[in-house]
Amino acid sequence: MTLYAMITIYLGSALGGYLLGSIPFGLVITRLAGLGDIRAIGSGNIGATNVLRTGRKDLALATLLLDAGKAGIAAAIFGYFLGTTAGLIAGAAAFTGHCFPVWLKFKGGKGVATFVGTVLVVAWPVGLAVIASWLVTVAIFRMSSLGALIGALAAPIAALVLGRLDVAIMTGLLAIMIYWLHRANIGRILKGEEPRIGTGKKAPADSETIADQ
């Protein structure tokens, strides 16, 4: 393969993945259902948890599956036809598109559900490690945001243990983005002010669950 062909494939994978990841399914679904702009209620997020605040569990579930699946689909399609590296690039670009969608002036979610969907496709054992880390952390500390941060950190570590340097690099870069997008949550965690699941304390507008990210 020539250098030109390689660059074309990788740039095409990045663009295709980004555009797919940029689709704001929560916003689209709620508008089609006649519920207006989901950004005008609750946390203002376009994720499943905020959709659930409309009272439509079916729409919330659809949003969760589509947000988690769009990056995975991008990684699977480009990986199948153009190779593993192209799949990794497309998945990472879809994650970026979800967090910074061109259609919404680059204001999207925090990427955790999309991150999980990507990792499950490119390396399912790593994806399971992420989910397990999130579940254990939430069970102990009852903080979804902390679970997301620990899960993101677990991904590159698990990938290295399994000998997948390519996946470790990709997930490491995405984990850095997740930590940056969760900087407000990190500040509250350090201050002991992050809401815990089941306490009844109202969460700040930017403190969503994994489904809302």
mmCIF file of C-alpha atoms in Angstrom:
data_model
loop_
_atom_site.group_PDB
_atom_site.id
_atom_site.type_symbol
_atom_site.label_atom_id
_atom_site.label_comp_id
_atom_site.label_asym_id
_atom_site.label_seq_id
_atom_site.Cartn_x
_atom_site.Cartn_y
_atom_site.Cartn_z
ATOM 1 C CA MET A 1 0.000 0.000 0.000
ATOM 2 C CA THR A 2 1.348 3.405 -0.962
ATOM 3 C CA LEU A 3 1.663 6.246 1.546
ATOM 4 C CA TYR A 4 -1.004 8.208 -0.338
ATOM 5 C CA ALA A 5 -3.443 5.304 -0.154
ATOM 6 C CA MET A 6 -2.752 4.812 3.544
ATOM 7 C CA ILE A 7 -3.318 8.493 4.319
ATOM 8 C CA THR A 8 -6.524 8.484 2.272
ATOM 9 C CA ILE A 9 -7.864 5.430 4.100
ATOM 10 C CA TYR A 10 -7.065 6.800 7.539
ATOM 11 C CA LEU A 11 -8.424 10.270 6.823
ATOM 12 C CA GLY A 12 -11.566 8.748 5.341
ATOM 13 C CA SER A 13 -11.975 6.539 8.398
ATOM 14 C CA ALA A 14 -11.561 9.532 10.703
ATOM 15 C CA LEU A 15 -14.079 11.637 8.782
ATOM 16 C CA GLY A 16 -16.622 8.842 8.472
ATOM 17 C CA GLY A 17 -16.324 7.928 12.140
ATOM 18 C CA TYR A 18 -16.570 11.547 13.249
ATOM 19 C CA LEU A 19 -19.721 12.232 11.240
ATOM 20 C CA LEU A 20 -21.396 9.075 12.524
ATOM 21 C CA GLY A 21 -20.437 9.875 16.106
ATOM 22 C CA SER A 22 -21.728 13.423 15.711
ATOM 23 C CA ILE A 23 -25.315 12.266 15.216
ATOM 24 C CA PRO A 24 -27.168 13.499 18.354
ATOM 25 C CA PHE A 25 -29.566 10.599 18.659
ATOM 26 C CA GLY A 26 -31.131 11.821 21.906
ATOM 27 C CA LEU A 27 -32.009 15.153 20.325
ATOM 28 C CA VAL A 28 -33.238 13.583 17.090
ATOM 29 C CA ILE A 29 -35.373 10.944 18.801
ATOM 30 C CA THR A 30 -37.079 13.345 21.198
ATOM 31 C CA ARG A 31 -37.824 15.832 18.438
ATOM 32 C CA LEU A 32 -39.306 13.134 16.236
ATOM 33 C CA ALA A 33 -41.456 12.094 19.197
ATOM 34 C CA GLY A 34 -42.760 15.650 19.510
ATOM 35 C CA LEU A 35 -41.019 16.349 22.828
ATOM 36 C CA GLY A 36 -39.102 19.412 21.687
ATOM 37 C CA ASP A 37 -35.456 20.206 22.404
ATOM 38 C CA ILE A 38 -34.072 17.852 25.073
ATOM 39 C CA ARG A 39 -31.375 20.426 25.858
ATOM 40 C CA ALA A 40 -34.025 22.676 27.406
ATOM 41 C CA ILE A 41 -34.727 20.324 30.334
ATOM 42 C CA GLY A 42 -32.819 18.618 33.142
ATOM 43 C CA SER A 43 -29.061 18.653 32.722
ATOM 44 C CA GLY A 44 -29.364 20.014 29.197
ATOM 45 C CA ASN A 45 -27.487 16.939 27.979
ATOM 46 C CA ILE A 46 -28.472 14.948 24.894
ATOM 47 C CA GLY A 47 -27.912 11.548 26.535
ATOM 48 C CA ALA A 48 -30.265 8.812 27.681
ATOM 49 C CA THR A 49 -30.662 9.899 31.288
ATOM 50 C CA ASN A 50 -31.883 13.317 30.242
ATOM 51 C CA VAL A 51 -34.209 11.706 27.705
ATOM 52 C CA LEU A 52 -35.579 9.607 30.557
ATOM 53 C CA ARG A 53 -36.597 12.828 32.295
ATOM 54 C CA THR A 54 -39.267 13.209 29.605
ATOM 55 C CA GLY A 55 -40.943 10.106 31.038
ATOM 56 C CA ARG A 56 -40.280 8.006 27.922
ATOM 57 C CA LYS A 57 -38.274 4.947 28.965
ATOM 58 C CA ASP A 58 -38.423 3.536 25.441
ATOM 59 C CA LEU A 59 -36.806 6.641 23.970
ATOM 60 C CA ALA A 60 -34.177 6.685 26.710
ATOM 61 C CA LEU A 61 -33.248 3.063 26.015
ATOM 62 C CA ALA A 62 -33.059 3.734 22.282
ATOM 63 C CA THR A 63 -30.793 6.727 22.914
ATOM 64 C CA LEU A 64 -28.481 4.688 25.152
ATOM 65 C CA LEU A 65 -28.143 1.874 22.625
ATOM 66 C CA LEU A 66 -27.602 4.219 19.696
ATOM 67 C CA ASP A 67 -25.049 6.383 21.527
ATOM 68 C CA ALA A 68 -23.138 3.314 22.698
ATOM 69 C CA GLY A 69 -23.460 1.630 19.327
ATOM 70 C CA LYS A 70 -22.577 4.367 16.861
ATOM 71 C CA ALA A 71 -18.844 4.347 17.637
ATOM 72 C CA GLY A 72 -18.822 0.573 17.780
ATOM 73 C CA ILE A 73 -20.504 0.415 14.383
ATOM 74 C CA ALA A 74 -17.974 2.852 12.935
ATOM 75 C CA ALA A 75 -15.086 0.800 14.307
ATOM 76 C CA ALA A 76 -16.617 -2.455 13.063
ATOM 77 C CA ILE A 77 -17.390 -1.258 9.529
ATOM 78 C CA PHE A 78 -14.112 0.500 8.830
ATOM 79 C CA GLY A 79 -12.150 -2.221 10.603
ATOM 80 C CA TYR A 80 -13.786 -4.963 8.552
ATOM 81 C CA PHE A 81 -13.261 -3.318 5.173
ATOM 82 C CA LEU A 82 -10.078 -1.305 5.713
ATOM 83 C CA GLY A 83 -8.180 -3.021 8.498
ATOM 84 C CA THR A 84 -7.691 -2.871 12.258
ATOM 85 C CA THR A 85 -5.971 0.510 12.349
ATOM 86 C CA ALA A 86 -8.710 2.116 10.270
ATOM 87 C CA GLY A 87 -11.277 0.653 12.663
ATOM 88 C CA LEU A 88 -9.471 2.091 15.681
ATOM 89 C CA ILE A 89 -9.271 5.504 14.036
ATOM 90 C CA ALA A 90 -12.953 5.441 13.078
ATOM 91 C CA GLY A 91 -13.996 4.432 16.599
ATOM 92 C CA ALA A 92 -11.881 7.145 18.192
ATOM 93 C CA ALA A 93 -13.204 9.710 15.716
ATOM 94 C CA ALA A 94 -16.793 8.676 16.483
ATOM 95 C CA PHE A 95 -16.120 9.181 20.186
ATOM 96 C CA THR A 96 -14.754 12.639 19.371
ATOM 97 C CA GLY A 97 -17.800 13.379 17.259
ATOM 98 C CA HIS A 98 -20.114 12.484 20.131
ATOM 99 C CA CYS A 99 -18.258 14.808 22.508
ATOM 100 C CA PHE A 100 -17.841 17.619 19.967
ATOM 101 C CA PRO A 101 -20.604 17.228 17.355
ATOM 102 C CA VAL A 102 -20.373 19.587 14.400
ATOM 103 C CA TRP A 103 -24.183 19.760 14.211
ATOM 104 C CA LEU A 104 -24.480 21.185 17.771
ATOM 105 C CA LYS A 105 -21.684 23.744 17.664
ATOM 106 C CA PHE A 106 -19.282 21.152 19.126
ATOM 107 C CA LYS A 107 -21.233 20.842 22.398
ATOM 108 C CA GLY A 108 -22.004 17.181 23.038
ATOM 109 C CA GLY A 109 -21.794 14.565 25.777
ATOM 110 C CA LYS A 110 -18.936 13.361 27.929
ATOM 111 C CA GLY A 111 -18.394 10.253 25.855
ATOM 112 C CA VAL A 112 -18.460 7.422 28.386
ATOM 113 C CA ALA A 113 -21.217 5.317 26.831
ATOM 114 C CA THR A 114 -19.696 5.879 23.392
ATOM 115 C CA PHE A 115 -16.264 4.976 24.769
ATOM 116 C CA VAL A 116 -17.609 1.679 26.096
ATOM 117 C CA GLY A 117 -19.269 0.891 22.770
ATOM 118 C CA THR A 118 -16.016 1.536 20.914
ATOM 119 C CA VAL A 119 -13.859 -0.593 23.196
ATOM 120 C CA LEU A 120 -16.302 -3.503 23.207
ATOM 121 C CA VAL A 121 -15.956 -3.738 19.427
ATOM 122 C CA VAL A 122 -12.222 -3.181 19.004
ATOM 123 C CA ALA A 123 -11.243 -5.415 21.951
ATOM 124 C CA TRP A 124 -14.171 -6.916 23.849
ATOM 125 C CA PRO A 125 -12.084 -8.205 26.818
ATOM 126 C CA VAL A 126 -10.904 -4.637 27.397
ATOM 127 C CA GLY A 127 -14.492 -3.454 27.124
ATOM 128 C CA LEU A 128 -15.562 -5.944 29.772
ATOM 129 C CA ALA A 129 -12.742 -4.712 32.014
ATOM 130 C CA VAL A 130 -14.070 -1.168 31.641
ATOM 131 C CA ILE A 131 -17.616 -2.210 32.527
ATOM 132 C CA ALA A 132 -16.448 -4.315 35.487
ATOM 133 C CA SER A 133 -14.333 -1.429 36.805
ATOM 134 C CA TRP A 134 -17.279 0.943 36.529
ATOM 135 C CA LEU A 135 -19.650 -1.463 38.294
ATOM 136 C CA VAL A 136 -17.253 -2.203 41.155
ATOM 137 C CA THR A 137 -16.433 1.475 41.687
ATOM 138 C CA VAL A 138 -20.094 2.498 41.669
ATOM 139 C CA ALA A 139 -20.992 -0.335 44.037
ATOM 140 C CA ILE A 140 -18.334 0.800 46.530
ATOM 141 C CA PHE A 141 -18.445 4.596 46.227
ATOM 142 C CA ARG A 142 -21.905 5.127 44.670
ATOM 143 C CA MET A 143 -20.562 7.746 42.249
ATOM 144 C CA SER A 144 -21.188 7.187 38.546
ATOM 145 C CA SER A 145 -18.657 9.820 37.528
ATOM 146 C CA LEU A 146 -15.908 8.153 39.574
ATOM 147 C CA GLY A 147 -16.857 4.822 38.022
ATOM 148 C CA ALA A 148 -16.497 6.370 34.571
ATOM 149 C CA LEU A 149 -13.066 7.762 35.432
ATOM 150 C CA ILE A 150 -11.810 4.462 36.854
ATOM 151 C CA GLY A 151 -13.250 2.574 33.890
ATOM 152 C CA ALA A 152 -11.501 4.886 31.440
ATOM 153 C CA LEU A 153 -8.205 4.390 33.281
ATOM 154 C CA ALA A 154 -8.685 0.610 33.293
ATOM 155 C CA ALA A 155 -8.952 0.432 29.504
ATOM 156 C CA PRO A 156 -5.338 1.179 28.466
ATOM 157 C CA ILE A 157 -4.024 -0.856 31.389
ATOM 158 C CA ALA A 158 -6.107 -3.887 30.391
ATOM 159 C CA ALA A 159 -5.088 -3.442 26.757
ATOM 160 C CA LEU A 160 -1.392 -3.472 27.695
ATOM 161 C CA VAL A 161 -1.873 -6.570 29.838
ATOM 162 C CA LEU A 162 -3.494 -8.290 26.847
ATOM 163 C CA GLY A 163 -0.687 -7.215 24.523
ATOM 164 C CA ARG A 164 -2.803 -4.786 22.478
ATOM 165 C CA LEU A 165 -0.541 -1.749 22.246
ATOM 166 C CA ASP A 166 -2.690 -0.231 19.491
ATOM 167 C CA VAL A 167 -5.806 -0.396 21.654
ATOM 168 C CA ALA A 168 -3.845 0.886 24.664
ATOM 169 C CA ILE A 169 -2.762 3.969 22.714
ATOM 170 C CA MET A 170 -6.278 4.659 21.434
ATOM 171 C CA THR A 171 -7.995 4.168 24.789
ATOM 172 C CA GLY A 172 -5.268 6.120 26.553
ATOM 173 C CA LEU A 173 -5.881 9.144 24.344
ATOM 174 C CA LEU A 174 -9.648 8.856 24.759
ATOM 175 C CA ALA A 175 -9.244 8.464 28.529
ATOM 176 C CA ILE A 176 -7.375 11.785 28.607
ATOM 177 C CA MET A 177 -10.337 13.391 26.848
ATOM 178 C CA ILE A 178 -12.775 11.793 29.307
ATOM 179 C CA TYR A 179 -10.791 13.142 32.259
ATOM 180 C CA TRP A 180 -10.756 16.614 30.714
ATOM 181 C CA LEU A 181 -14.518 16.539 30.090
ATOM 182 C CA HIS A 182 -15.031 15.387 33.693
ATOM 183 C CA ARG A 183 -12.815 18.065 35.227
ATOM 184 C CA ALA A 184 -15.777 19.625 37.077
ATOM 185 C CA ASN A 185 -16.705 16.198 38.465
ATOM 186 C CA ILE A 186 -13.099 15.602 39.518
ATOM 187 C CA GLY A 187 -13.095 18.894 41.383
ATOM 188 C CA ARG A 188 -16.260 17.926 43.284
ATOM 189 C CA ILE A 189 -14.918 14.448 44.033
ATOM 190 C CA LEU A 190 -11.758 15.937 45.550
ATOM 191 C CA LYS A 191 -13.879 18.294 47.646
ATOM 192 C CA GLY A 192 -16.259 15.527 48.714
ATOM 193 C CA GLU A 193 -19.156 17.297 47.001
ATOM 194 C CA GLU A 194 -19.949 14.868 44.163
ATOM 195 C CA PRO A 195 -23.497 13.486 44.584
ATOM 196 C CA ARG A 196 -23.772 9.793 45.394
ATOM 197 C CA ILE A 197 -26.321 7.436 43.898
ATOM 198 C CA GLY A 198 -29.278 6.822 46.191
ATOM 199 C CA THR A 199 -28.688 9.733 48.559
ATOM 200 C CA GLY A 200 -31.500 11.836 47.182
ATOM 201 C CA LYS A 201 -29.143 14.791 46.803
ATOM 202 C CA LYS A 202 -29.782 16.719 43.618
ATOM 203 C CA ALA A 203 -26.893 16.423 41.185
ATOM 204 C CA PRO A 204 -25.348 19.475 39.504
ATOM 205 C CA ALA A 205 -26.285 20.028 35.869
ATOM 206 C CA ASP A 206 -23.001 18.585 34.593
ATOM 207 C CA SER A 207 -23.035 15.487 36.783
ATOM 208 C CA GLU A 208 -24.765 12.932 34.588
ATOM 209 C CA THR A 209 -24.826 9.159 34.805
ATOM 210 C CA ILE A 210 -22.948 6.942 32.368
ATOM 211 C CA ALA A 211 -26.060 6.808 30.178
ATOM 212 C CA ASP A 212 -26.164 10.601 29.967
ATOM 213 C CA GLN A 213 -22.585 10.960 28.892
#
